[in-house]
PDB file of C-alpha atoms in Angstrom:
ATOM      1  CA  MET A1278     -54.105   1.738-171.441  1.00 61.00           C
ATOM      2  CA  TYR A1279     -53.448   2.087-167.795  1.00 70.00           C
ATOM      3  CA  GLU A1280     -53.930   5.429-165.884  1.00 73.00           C
ATOM      4  CA  PRO A1281     -51.203   6.401-163.819  1.00 71.00           C
ATOM      5  CA  ILE A1282     -51.261   6.306-160.209  1.00 68.00           C
ATOM      6  CA  ARG A1283     -52.091  10.077-158.881  1.00 72.00           C
ATOM      7  CA  SER A1284     -52.026   9.650-155.097  1.00 71.00           C
ATOM      8  CA  LYS A1285     -49.652   8.045-152.691  1.00 69.00           C
ATOM      9  CA  SER A1286     -50.051   4.143-152.257  1.00 64.00           C
ATOM     10  CA  VAL A1287     -51.663   2.510-149.105  1.00 65.00           C
ATOM     11  CA  HIS A1288     -49.374  -0.148-149.463  1.00 63.00           C
ATOM     12  CA  SER A1289     -45.968   1.440-148.370  1.00 59.00           C
ATOM     13  CA  THR A1290     -42.823  -0.673-147.283  1.00 58.00           C
ATOM     14  CA  MET A1291     -41.534   0.009-143.949  1.00 58.00           C
ATOM     15  CA  ALA A1292     -37.885   0.060-145.277  1.00 57.00           C
ATOM     16  CA  GLY A1293     -35.569   3.170-144.477  1.00 57.00           C
ATOM     17  CA  THR A1294     -38.022   3.791-141.237  1.00 59.00           C
ATOM     18  CA  PRO A1295     -36.730   3.245-137.901  1.00 61.00           C
ATOM     19  CA  CYS A1296     -38.653   0.397-136.122  1.00 61.00           C
ATOM     20  CA  ASP A1297     -40.381   1.442-133.056  1.00 63.00           C
ATOM     21  CA  PHE A1298     -40.803  -2.144-131.432  1.00 67.00           C
ATOM     22  CA  PRO A1299     -37.923  -4.538-130.877  1.00 72.00           C
ATOM     23  CA  HIS A1300     -37.799  -7.776-133.275  1.00 81.00           C
ATOM     24  CA  ARG A1301     -36.829 -10.861-132.569  1.00 82.00           C
ATOM     25  CA  SER A1302     -34.865 -12.983-134.988  1.00 85.00           C
ATOM     26  CA  ARG A1303     -36.219 -16.785-136.149  1.00 84.00           C
ATOM     27  CA  GLU A1304     -33.691 -18.070-133.909  1.00 87.00           C
ATOM     28  CA  GLU A1305     -34.715 -16.183-130.774  1.00 87.00           C
ATOM     29  CA  GLU A1306     -38.365 -17.133-131.560  1.00 90.00           C
ATOM     30  CA  LEU A1307     -37.264 -20.863-131.435  1.00 91.00           C
ATOM     31  CA  ASP A1308     -35.092 -20.412-128.138  1.00 89.00           C
ATOM     32  CA  ILE A1309     -38.513 -19.072-126.643  1.00 92.00           C
ATOM     33  CA  GLN A1310     -40.731 -22.056-127.707  1.00 94.00           C
ATOM     34  CA  LEU A1311     -38.236 -24.563-127.100  1.00 95.00           C
ATOM     35  CA  ALA A1312     -37.313 -23.404-123.557  1.00 94.00           C
ATOM     36  CA  GLY A1313     -41.551 -23.045-123.117  1.00 94.00           C
ATOM     37  CA  HIS A1314     -41.996 -26.784-124.238  1.00 95.00           C
ATOM     38  CA  LEU A1315     -39.079 -28.141-122.069  1.00 96.00           C
ATOM     39  CA  ALA A1316     -40.064 -26.143-118.925  1.00 95.00           C
ATOM     40  CA  ALA A1317     -43.814 -27.155-119.317  1.00 94.00           C
ATOM     41  CA  LEU A1318     -42.136 -30.745-119.619  1.00 95.00           C
ATOM     42  CA  LEU A1319     -40.217 -30.113-116.634  1.00 95.00           C
ATOM     43  CA  ALA A1320     -43.364 -29.306-114.736  1.00 93.00           C
ATOM     44  CA  VAL A1321     -45.190 -32.711-115.702  1.00 93.00           C
ATOM     45  CA  THR A1322     -41.795 -34.577-114.589  1.00 93.00           C
ATOM     46  CA  ASP A1323     -42.235 -32.995-111.379  1.00 92.00           C
ATOM     47  CA  GLU A1324     -45.599 -33.971-110.912  1.00 92.00           C
ATOM     48  CA  LEU A1325     -44.864 -37.233-112.102  1.00 92.00           C
ATOM     49  CA  ARG A1326     -41.870 -37.368-109.539  1.00 91.00           C
ATOM     50  CA  ALA A1327     -44.029 -36.436-106.936  1.00 90.00           C
ATOM     51  CA  LEU A1328     -46.444 -39.873-107.548  1.00 90.00           C
ATOM     52  CA  VAL A1329     -43.949 -42.150-108.710  1.00 87.00           C
ATOM     53  CA  PRO A1330     -40.218 -41.179-107.263  1.00 87.00           C
ATOM     54  CA  SER A1331     -37.891 -42.736-109.780  1.00 90.00           C
ATOM     55  CA  ALA A1332     -33.988 -42.135-110.221  1.00 94.00           C
ATOM     56  CA  ASP A1333     -34.964 -41.646-114.106  1.00 94.00           C
ATOM     57  CA  LEU A1334     -37.004 -38.854-113.274  1.00 93.00           C
ATOM     58  CA  ASP A1335     -34.992 -37.236-110.850  1.00 94.00           C
ATOM     59  CA  THR A1336     -32.290 -37.419-113.784  1.00 95.00           C
ATOM     60  CA  ALA A1337     -34.525 -36.308-116.216  1.00 95.00           C
ATOM     61  CA  ALA A1338     -35.884 -33.102-114.182  1.00 94.00           C
ATOM     62  CA  GLU A1339     -32.169 -31.840-113.995  1.00 95.00           C
ATOM     63  CA  ARG A1340     -31.534 -32.262-117.254  1.00 96.00           C
ATOM     64  CA  LEU A1341     -34.590 -30.345-118.273  1.00 96.00           C
ATOM     65  CA  ALA A1342     -33.975 -27.477-115.730  1.00 95.00           C
ATOM     66  CA  ALA A1343     -30.096 -27.140-117.269  1.00 95.00           C
ATOM     67  CA  GLN A1344     -31.531 -27.341-120.704  1.00 95.00           C
ATOM     68  CA  VAL A1345     -34.059 -24.450-119.645  1.00 95.00           C
ATOM     69  CA  ALA A1346     -31.670 -22.104-117.778  1.00 94.00           C
ATOM     70  CA  ARG A1347     -29.087 -23.092-121.028  1.00 94.00           C
ATOM     71  CA  LEU A1348     -32.031 -21.465-123.367  1.00 92.00           C
ATOM     72  CA  ARG A1349     -32.859 -18.529-121.213  1.00 90.00           C
ATOM     73  CA  GLY A1350     -29.429 -17.342-120.760  1.00 90.00           C
ATOM     74  CA  GLY A1351     -28.591 -18.867-117.411  1.00 89.00           C
ATOM     75  CA  ARG A1352     -31.893 -18.191-115.628  1.00 89.00           C
ATOM     76  CA  THR A1353     -33.058 -21.220-114.000  1.00 87.00           C
ATOM     77  CA  PRO A1354     -36.728 -22.252-114.123  1.00 87.00           C
ATOM     78  CA  LEU A1355     -39.102 -21.702-111.611  1.00 82.00           C
ATOM     79  CA  ARG A1356     -39.957 -25.236-109.896  1.00 81.00           C
ATOM     80  CA  ALA A1357     -43.508 -25.300-108.365  1.00 75.00           C
ATOM     81  CA  ALA A1358     -44.375 -27.728-105.630  1.00 77.00           C
ATOM     82  CA  PRO A1359     -46.173 -30.605-107.272  1.00 72.00           C
ATOM     83  CA  ALA A1360     -49.440 -31.672-106.390  1.00 71.00           C
ATOM     84  CA  THR A1361     -49.537 -35.237-104.881  1.00 69.00           C
ATOM     85  CA  ALA A1362     -52.792 -36.326-106.721  1.00 74.00           C
ATOM     86  CA  GLY A1363     -53.355 -37.213-109.814  1.00 79.00           C
ATOM     87  CA  ASP A1364     -53.310 -39.927-112.785  1.00 85.00           C
ATOM     88  CA  PRO A1365     -49.959 -40.956-113.562  1.00 88.00           C
ATOM     89  CA  ALA A1366     -50.978 -42.305-117.062  1.00 90.00           C
ATOM     90  CA  ALA A1367     -52.656 -39.113-118.189  1.00 91.00           C
ATOM     91  CA  LEU A1368     -49.162 -37.371-116.761  1.00 91.00           C
ATOM     92  CA  HIS A1369     -47.183 -39.801-118.962  1.00 92.00           C
ATOM     93  CA  ARG A1370     -49.374 -38.786-122.116  1.00 93.00           C
ATOM     94  CA  ARG A1371     -49.041 -35.135-121.518  1.00 93.00           C
ATOM     95  CA  ALA A1372     -45.245 -35.652-120.999  1.00 94.00           C
ATOM     96  CA  HIS A1373     -45.021 -37.356-124.171  1.00 95.00           C
ATOM     97  CA  THR A1374     -46.875 -34.998-126.190  1.00 95.00           C
ATOM     98  CA  LEU A1375     -44.805 -32.104-124.675  1.00 96.00           C
ATOM     99  CA  ALA A1376     -41.637 -33.926-125.281  1.00 95.00           C
ATOM    100  CA  GLY A1377     -42.625 -34.402-128.934  1.00 95.00           C
ATOM    101  CA  ARG A1378     -43.286 -30.685-129.429  1.00 95.00           C
ATOM    102  CA  ALA A1379     -39.768 -30.101-127.929  1.00 96.00           C
ATOM    103  CA  LEU A1380     -38.681 -32.331-130.456  1.00 96.00           C
ATOM    104  CA  VAL A1381     -39.910 -30.538-133.259  1.00 96.00           C
ATOM    105  CA  VAL A1382     -38.766 -27.143-132.263  1.00 95.00           C
ATOM    106  CA  ALA A1383     -35.347 -28.564-131.552  1.00 95.00           C
ATOM    107  CA  ALA A1384     -34.889 -30.030-134.868  1.00 94.00           C
ATOM    108  CA  SER A1385     -35.948 -26.877-136.669  1.00 93.00           C
ATOM    109  CA  ARG A1386     -33.373 -24.708-134.717  1.00 91.00           C
ATOM    110  CA  ALA A1387     -30.957 -27.568-135.215  1.00 92.00           C
ATOM    111  CA  ASP A1388     -30.186 -28.005-131.274  1.00 93.00           C
ATOM    112  CA  THR A1389     -28.701 -31.784-130.764  1.00 94.00           C
ATOM    113  CA  ALA A1390     -28.422 -31.819-126.947  1.00 94.00           C
ATOM    114  CA  ALA A1391     -32.323 -30.879-126.740  1.00 95.00           C
ATOM    115  CA  ALA A1392     -33.254 -32.895-129.425  1.00 95.00           C
ATOM    116  CA  ILE A1393     -31.702 -35.873-127.909  1.00 95.00           C
ATOM    117  CA  LEU A1394     -33.311 -35.161-124.300  1.00 95.00           C
ATOM    118  CA  ALA A1395     -36.747 -34.412-126.171  1.00 95.00           C
ATOM    119  CA  ALA A1396     -36.217 -38.231-127.625  1.00 95.00           C
ATOM    120  CA  GLU A1397     -35.208 -40.104-124.539  1.00 95.00           C
ATOM    121  CA  ARG A1398     -38.162 -38.264-122.918  1.00 95.00           C
ATOM    122  CA  MET A1399     -40.629 -39.309-125.487  1.00 95.00           C
ATOM    123  CA  ASP A1400     -39.517 -43.104-125.486  1.00 94.00           C
ATOM    124  CA  ALA A1401     -39.534 -43.298-121.589  1.00 93.00           C
ATOM    125  CA  HIS A1402     -43.051 -41.678-121.196  1.00 92.00           C
ATOM    126  CA  ALA A1403     -44.137 -44.124-124.076  1.00 92.00           C
ATOM    127  CA  ALA A1404     -42.609 -47.081-122.202  1.00 89.00           C
ATOM    128  CA  ALA A1405     -44.325 -46.096-118.942  1.00 83.00           C
ATOM    129  CA  GLY A1406     -47.465 -45.675-120.399  1.00 72.00           C
ATOM    130  CA  ALA A1407     -47.168 -49.042-121.842  1.00 64.00           C
ATOM    131  CA  ASP A1408     -46.362 -50.668-118.424  1.00 55.00           C
ATOM    132  CA  PRO A1409     -48.661 -50.571-115.833  1.00 47.00           C
ATOM    133  CA  LYS A1410     -46.300 -51.555-113.071  1.00 48.00           C
ATOM    134  CA  THR A1411     -44.646 -48.099-114.008  1.00 46.00           C
ATOM    135  CA  LEU A1412     -47.624 -46.137-113.576  1.00 42.00           C
ATOM    136  CA  SER A1413     -48.464 -47.521-110.222  1.00 40.00           C
ATOM    137  CA  PRO A1414     -47.647 -44.918-107.258  1.00 41.00           C
ATOM    138  CA  ALA A1415     -46.496 -48.047-105.315  1.00 37.00           C
ATOM    139  CA  HIS A1416     -43.623 -48.701-107.445  1.00 36.00           C
TER     140      HIS A1416
END
């Protein structure tokens, strides 16, 4: 009924052949993603610290930097000088979004410390976005 295969298949497997490029495990990929989200959140936090100085943001920046360093094998994140002009409300919304992304990745890799930090930052930025007094540069 079926005609036998007469030539080699073009859909061969790679089993048994050496790899010519490095592969990362799922854990390594999630570490890279989480470190990226937390580093972006750190950058926004630094911008907010320049606009609306507060002890909470200072503490958050230190904790974020520590988590990024942990995920990157001890390498501390680069910190740019933040801009002194910007819209604090927009920065809080951006930080809330980044913290949410970090929370999703932290939960998928079962990183409790990073998940707790991301959830705390989401709450803080949601509260700051709801309270106009915390958005004022004079605060």
